[in-house]
PDB file of C-alpha atoms in Angstrom:
ATOM      1  CA  MET A   1     150.344  74.252  71.869  1.00  0.00           C
ATOM      2  CA  ASN A   2     148.153  75.403  69.085  1.00  0.00           C
ATOM      3  CA  LYS A   3     148.138  73.273  65.873  1.00  0.00           C
ATOM      4  CA  TYR A   4     147.510  76.188  63.747  1.00  0.00           C
ATOM      5  CA  PHE A   5     149.493  79.310  62.902  1.00  0.00           C
ATOM      6  CA  VAL A   6     148.609  82.930  63.852  1.00  0.00           C
ATOM      7  CA  HIS A   7     150.799  85.745  62.870  1.00  0.00           C
ATOM      8  CA  SER A   8     151.961  87.989  65.653  1.00  0.00           C
ATOM      9  CA  GLN A   9     150.496  91.070  64.169  1.00  0.00           C
ATOM     10  CA  ALA A  10     146.901  89.326  63.651  1.00  0.00           C
ATOM     11  CA  ILE A  11     144.134  89.633  66.285  1.00  0.00           C
ATOM     12  CA  VAL A  12     142.535  86.256  66.572  1.00  0.00           C
ATOM     13  CA  GLU A  13     139.797  85.925  69.521  1.00  0.00           C
ATOM     14  CA  THR A  14     138.501  82.711  68.643  1.00  0.00           C
ATOM     15  CA  LYS A  15     139.926  79.387  69.719  1.00  0.00           C
ATOM     16  CA  ASP A  16     137.826  77.526  67.203  1.00  0.00           C
ATOM     17  CA  ILE A  17     140.345  77.074  64.653  1.00  0.00           C
ATOM     18  CA  GLY A  18     141.242  73.571  62.959  1.00  0.00           C
ATOM     19  CA  ALA A  19     144.751  72.018  62.611  1.00  0.00           C
ATOM     20  CA  ASP A  20     147.092  73.352  59.959  1.00  0.00           C
ATOM     21  CA  SER A  21     145.117  76.687  59.352  1.00  0.00           C
ATOM     22  CA  ARG A  22     147.159  79.788  58.989  1.00  0.00           C
ATOM     23  CA  ILE A  23     146.045  83.366  59.922  1.00  0.00           C
ATOM     24  CA  TRP A  24     148.304  86.013  58.572  1.00  0.00           C
ATOM     25  CA  ALA A  25     149.117  89.680  59.592  1.00  0.00           C
ATOM     26  CA  PHE A  26     146.550  92.281  60.271  1.00  0.00           C
ATOM     27  CA  ALA A  27     143.618  89.727  60.094  1.00  0.00           C
ATOM     28  CA  HIS A  28     141.046  90.129  62.924  1.00  0.00           C
ATOM     29  CA  VAL A  29     138.786  87.124  63.938  1.00  0.00           C
ATOM     30  CA  LEU A  30     136.061  87.576  66.483  1.00  0.00           C
ATOM     31  CA  PRO A  31     135.557  85.355  69.385  1.00  0.00           C
ATOM     32  CA  LYS A  32     132.580  83.219  68.068  1.00  0.00           C
ATOM     33  CA  ALA A  33     133.930  82.433  64.400  1.00  0.00           C
ATOM     34  CA  LYS A  34     134.477  79.050  63.523  1.00  0.00           C
ATOM     35  CA  ILE A  35     137.407  78.063  61.278  1.00  0.00           C
ATOM     36  CA  GLY A  36     138.212  74.773  59.867  1.00  0.00           C
ATOM     37  CA  SER A  37     141.268  72.799  59.319  1.00  0.00           C
ATOM     38  CA  ASN A  38     144.000  73.521  56.631  1.00  0.00           C
ATOM     39  CA  CYS A  39     142.614  77.146  55.988  1.00  0.00           C
ATOM     40  CA  ASN A  40     144.520  80.162  54.703  1.00  0.00           C
ATOM     41  CA  ILE A  41     143.297  83.408  55.931  1.00  0.00           C
ATOM     42  CA  ASN A  42     145.496  86.243  54.366  1.00  0.00           C
ATOM     43  CA  ASP A  43     146.439  89.572  55.511  1.00  0.00           C
ATOM     44  CA  HIS A  44     143.946  92.423  56.003  1.00  0.00           C
ATOM     45  CA  THR A  45     140.804  90.210  56.640  1.00  0.00           C
ATOM     46  CA  PHE A  46     137.982  90.525  59.122  1.00  0.00           C
ATOM     47  CA  ILE A  47     136.028  87.679  60.174  1.00  0.00           C
ATOM     48  CA  GLU A  48     132.902  88.505  62.361  1.00  0.00           C
ATOM     49  CA  ASN A  49     131.163  86.185  65.199  1.00  0.00           C
ATOM     50  CA  ASP A  50     128.309  84.334  63.263  1.00  0.00           C
ATOM     51  CA  VAL A  51     130.681  83.126  60.497  1.00  0.00           C
ATOM     52  CA  THR A  52     131.461  79.429  59.830  1.00  0.00           C
ATOM     53  CA  ILE A  53     134.321  78.571  57.557  1.00  0.00           C
ATOM     54  CA  GLY A  54     134.980  74.866  56.520  1.00  0.00           C
ATOM     55  CA  ASN A  55     138.132  72.869  55.914  1.00  0.00           C
ATOM     56  CA  ASN A  56     140.778  73.865  53.022  1.00  0.00           C
ATOM     57  CA  VAL A  57     139.206  77.307  52.579  1.00  0.00           C
ATOM     58  CA  THR A  58     141.369  79.980  51.021  1.00  0.00           C
ATOM     59  CA  VAL A  59     140.440  83.781  51.852  1.00  0.00           C
ATOM     60  CA  LYS A  60     142.656  86.277  50.109  1.00  0.00           C
ATOM     61  CA  SER A  61     143.735  89.575  51.353  1.00  0.00           C
ATOM     62  CA  GLY A  62     141.106  92.535  51.896  1.00  0.00           C
ATOM     63  CA  VAL A  63     138.047  90.108  52.565  1.00  0.00           C
ATOM     64  CA  TYR A  64     135.501  91.000  55.383  1.00  0.00           C
ATOM     65  CA  ILE A  65     133.102  88.166  56.214  1.00  0.00           C
ATOM     66  CA  TRP A  66     130.130  89.385  58.054  1.00  0.00           C
ATOM     67  CA  ASP A  67     127.622  87.717  60.493  1.00  0.00           C
ATOM     68  CA  GLY A  68     125.462  85.123  58.653  1.00  0.00           C
ATOM     69  CA  VAL A  69     127.949  83.947  56.210  1.00  0.00           C
ATOM     70  CA  THR A  70     128.734  80.131  55.955  1.00  0.00           C
ATOM     71  CA  ILE A  71     131.772  78.911  53.795  1.00  0.00           C
ATOM     72  CA  GLN A  72     131.776  75.276  53.239  1.00  0.00           C
ATOM     73  CA  ASP A  73     134.846  73.080  52.463  1.00  0.00           C
ATOM     74  CA  ASN A  74     137.394  73.819  49.645  1.00  0.00           C
ATOM     75  CA  VAL A  75     135.999  77.186  48.833  1.00  0.00           C
ATOM     76  CA  PHE A  76     138.189  79.808  47.157  1.00  0.00           C
ATOM     77  CA  ILE A  77     137.608  83.734  47.930  1.00  0.00           C
ATOM     78  CA  GLY A  78     139.626  86.013  45.998  1.00  0.00           C
ATOM     79  CA  PRO A  79     141.097  89.243  46.984  1.00  0.00           C
ATOM     80  CA  ASN A  80     138.726  92.132  47.854  1.00  0.00           C
ATOM     81  CA  VAL A  81     135.534  90.140  47.728  1.00  0.00           C
ATOM     82  CA  THR A  82     132.897  91.842  49.342  1.00  0.00           C
ATOM     83  CA  PHE A  83     130.035  90.338  51.437  1.00  0.00           C
ATOM     84  CA  THR A  84     126.936  92.026  52.589  1.00  0.00           C
ATOM     85  CA  ASN A  85     124.522  90.952  55.320  1.00  0.00           C
ATOM     86  CA  ASP A  86     121.739  93.515  55.499  1.00  0.00           C
ATOM     87  CA  LEU A  87     119.552  94.547  52.609  1.00  0.00           C
ATOM     88  CA  ARG A  88     118.486  97.717  54.403  1.00  0.00           C
ATOM     89  CA  PRO A  89     121.283  98.883  56.475  1.00  0.00           C
ATOM     90  CA  ARG A  90     121.082 101.956  58.673  1.00  0.00           C
ATOM     91  CA  SER A  91     123.628 103.121  61.201  1.00  0.00           C
ATOM     92  CA  LYS A  92     123.082 101.609  64.575  1.00  0.00           C
ATOM     93  CA  GLN A  93     119.829  99.652  63.579  1.00  0.00           C
ATOM     94  CA  TYR A  94     120.109  96.042  63.357  1.00  0.00           C
ATOM     95  CA  PRO A  95     117.881  93.237  62.190  1.00  0.00           C
ATOM     96  CA  PRO A  96     116.861  90.450  64.636  1.00  0.00           C
ATOM     97  CA  GLU A  97     119.243  88.314  62.623  1.00  0.00           C
ATOM     98  CA  PHE A  98     121.237  88.712  59.556  1.00  0.00           C
ATOM     99  CA  LEU A  99     120.545  87.088  56.240  1.00  0.00           C
ATOM    100  CA  GLN A 100     122.250  83.775  55.557  1.00  0.00           C
ATOM    101  CA  THR A 101     124.609  83.617  52.654  1.00  0.00           C
ATOM    102  CA  ILE A 102     126.224  80.326  51.839  1.00  0.00           C
ATOM    103  CA  LEU A 103     129.243  79.273  49.671  1.00  0.00           C
ATOM    104  CA  GLU A 104     128.875  75.647  48.972  1.00  0.00           C
ATOM    105  CA  GLU A 105     131.706  73.213  48.544  1.00  0.00           C
ATOM    106  CA  TRP A 106     134.327  73.881  46.053  1.00  0.00           C
ATOM    107  CA  ALA A 107     132.780  77.297  45.088  1.00  0.00           C
ATOM    108  CA  SER A 108     135.180  79.917  43.714  1.00  0.00           C
ATOM    109  CA  ILE A 109     134.615  83.714  44.016  1.00  0.00           C
ATOM    110  CA  GLY A 110     136.732  85.977  41.764  1.00  0.00           C
ATOM    111  CA  ALA A 111     138.578  89.089  43.068  1.00  0.00           C
ATOM    112  CA  ASN A 112     136.466  92.101  43.661  1.00  0.00           C
ATOM    113  CA  SER A 113     133.134  90.429  43.547  1.00  0.00           C
ATOM    114  CA  THR A 114     130.295  91.464  45.606  1.00  0.00           C
ATOM    115  CA  ILE A 115     127.936  88.709  47.106  1.00  0.00           C
ATOM    116  CA  ILE A 116     124.643  90.310  48.018  1.00  0.00           C
ATOM    117  CA  ALA A 117     123.171  88.766  51.402  1.00  0.00           C
ATOM    118  CA  GLY A 118     120.681  85.948  51.359  1.00  0.00           C
ATOM    119  CA  ASN A 119     122.136  84.130  48.293  1.00  0.00           C
ATOM    120  CA  THR A 120     123.867  80.692  47.810  1.00  0.00           C
ATOM    121  CA  VAL A 121     126.604  79.976  45.724  1.00  0.00           C
ATOM    122  CA  GLY A 122     126.309  76.266  44.615  1.00  0.00           C
ATOM    123  CA  LYS A 123     128.847  73.500  44.626  1.00  0.00           C
ATOM    124  CA  TYR A 124     131.646  73.785  42.100  1.00  0.00           C
ATOM    125  CA  ALA A 125     130.194  77.122  40.769  1.00  0.00           C
ATOM    126  CA  MET A 126     132.436  79.976  39.688  1.00  0.00           C
ATOM    127  CA  VAL A 127     131.954  83.718  40.089  1.00  0.00           C
ATOM    128  CA  GLY A 128     134.159  85.763  37.783  1.00  0.00           C
ATOM    129  CA  ALA A 129     136.246  88.720  38.904  1.00  0.00           C
ATOM    130  CA  GLY A 130     134.231  92.012  39.587  1.00  0.00           C
ATOM    131  CA  SER A 131     130.843  90.394  39.525  1.00  0.00           C
ATOM    132  CA  VAL A 132     127.815  91.361  41.675  1.00  0.00           C
ATOM    133  CA  VAL A 133     125.941  88.254  42.674  1.00  0.00           C
ATOM    134  CA  THR A 134     122.141  89.266  43.336  1.00  0.00           C
ATOM    135  CA  LYS A 135     120.574  85.636  43.266  1.00  0.00           C
ATOM    136  CA  ASN A 136     121.445  82.150  43.864  1.00  0.00           C
ATOM    137  CA  ILE A 137     124.043  80.496  41.723  1.00  0.00           C
ATOM    138  CA  PRO A 138     123.401  76.736  40.771  1.00  0.00           C
ATOM    139  CA  ASN A 139     125.908  74.050  41.182  1.00  0.00           C
ATOM    140  CA  ASN A 140     128.617  73.755  38.349  1.00  0.00           C
ATOM    141  CA  THR A 141     127.918  77.130  36.575  1.00  0.00           C
ATOM    142  CA  LEU A 142     129.864  80.047  35.566  1.00  0.00           C
ATOM    143  CA  TRP A 143     128.477  83.491  36.356  1.00  0.00           C
ATOM    144  CA  TYR A 144     130.008  86.836  35.656  1.00  0.00           C
ATOM    145  CA  GLY A 145     129.120  90.630  35.066  1.00  0.00           C
ATOM    146  CA  ASN A 146     127.108  93.223  37.150  1.00  0.00           C
ATOM    147  CA  PRO A 147     124.754  91.885  37.815  1.00  0.00           C
ATOM    148  CA  ALA A 148     126.216  88.436  37.451  1.00  0.00           C
ATOM    149  CA  VAL A 149     124.484  86.315  34.761  1.00  0.00           C
ATOM    150  CA  PHE A 150     124.842  82.798  33.787  1.00  0.00           C
ATOM    151  CA  ARG A 151     127.734  82.212  31.098  1.00  0.00           C
ATOM    152  CA  SER A 152     128.302  78.504  30.970  1.00  0.00           C
ATOM    153  CA  TYR A 153     128.174  75.183  32.670  1.00  0.00           C
ATOM    154  CA  ILE A 154     131.488  73.928  34.052  1.00  0.00           C
ATOM    155  CA  CYS A 155     133.159  70.902  35.203  1.00  0.00           C
ATOM    156  CA  ASN A 156     134.143  70.067  38.757  1.00  0.00           C
ATOM    157  CA  CYS A 157     137.817  70.945  37.573  1.00  0.00           C
ATOM    158  CA  GLY A 158     136.589  74.340  36.464  1.00  0.00           C
ATOM    159  CA  GLU A 159     136.842  73.996  32.797  1.00  0.00           C
ATOM    160  CA  LYS A 160     133.903  75.089  30.618  1.00  0.00           C
ATOM    161  CA  LEU A 161     131.841  72.177  29.418  1.00  0.00           C
ATOM    162  CA  ASN A 162     131.085  71.801  25.650  1.00  0.00           C
ATOM    163  CA  LYS A 163     127.860  71.718  23.727  1.00  0.00           C
ATOM    164  CA  ILE A 164     127.258  68.045  24.801  1.00  0.00           C
ATOM    165  CA  LEU A 165     128.224  68.765  28.331  1.00  0.00           C
ATOM    166  CA  LYS A 166     131.633  67.019  28.388  1.00  0.00           C
ATOM    167  CA  CYS A 167     134.840  68.572  29.784  1.00  0.00           C
ATOM    168  CA  SER A 168     137.861  68.769  27.300  1.00  0.00           C
ATOM    169  CA  GLU A 169     140.307  68.651  30.216  1.00  0.00           C
ATOM    170  CA  CYS A 170     139.310  65.723  32.392  1.00  0.00           C
ATOM    171  CA  GLN A 171     136.680  64.139  30.044  1.00  0.00           C
ATOM    172  CA  LYS A 172     133.871  63.892  32.678  1.00  0.00           C
ATOM    173  CA  LYS A 173     130.424  63.948  31.099  1.00  0.00           C
ATOM    174  CA  TYR A 174     127.208  65.834  32.664  1.00  0.00           C
ATOM    175  CA  SER A 175     123.660  65.926  31.886  1.00  0.00           C
ATOM    176  CA  LEU A 176     120.709  68.027  32.881  1.00  0.00           C
ATOM    177  CA  GLU A 177     117.843  66.954  34.979  1.00  0.00           C
ATOM    178  CA  ASP A 178     115.163  69.311  35.878  1.00  0.00           C
ATOM    179  CA  GLY A 179     117.323  72.212  34.533  1.00  0.00           C
ATOM    180  CA  PHE A 180     120.230  71.275  36.947  1.00  0.00           C
ATOM    181  CA  ILE A 181     123.561  69.842  35.848  1.00  0.00           C
ATOM    182  CA  VAL A 182     124.556  66.429  37.206  1.00  0.00           C
ATOM    183  CA  GLU A 183     127.717  64.293  36.625  1.00  0.00           C
ATOM    184  CA  ASP A 184     126.997  61.076  34.726  1.00  0.00           C
TER     185      ASP A 184
END
């Protein structure tokens, strides 16, 4: 017996699914995809073969995850987020391998955002709704817009940091080292 749930109206061709994951109606998961434990894959999603999804990941409705995308643990992907995997697409012409896109642990991607192929969204980073990510997003940063631009440093809890890089919500303090934020 499976230790995960698949809705009767989903097409799930992989068996590489962790315990307690849930895949809802009208999702289609191809045979070589890997899905971790305790994931929630919402209605109307598509997951291609060369996709790895970590543990505790939420994929909201209307998200298509193409070959070359790796999603690490605890990532949130909002509704209708778009991933690309080929910078020069042509019908019936495929690259030898697709560009790699990585969403690192605890990253959050807002609804209707587009993640252009070959970019990495860092740990605890947040991309605001409707943004277009055209370059790598560093850890603990908030980006939004088209194209997405840096707006603020953020705490692991998601709150914006003040000028002295302290979180008003959980009181964690951070510092900058070589232009990157680190927890004190």
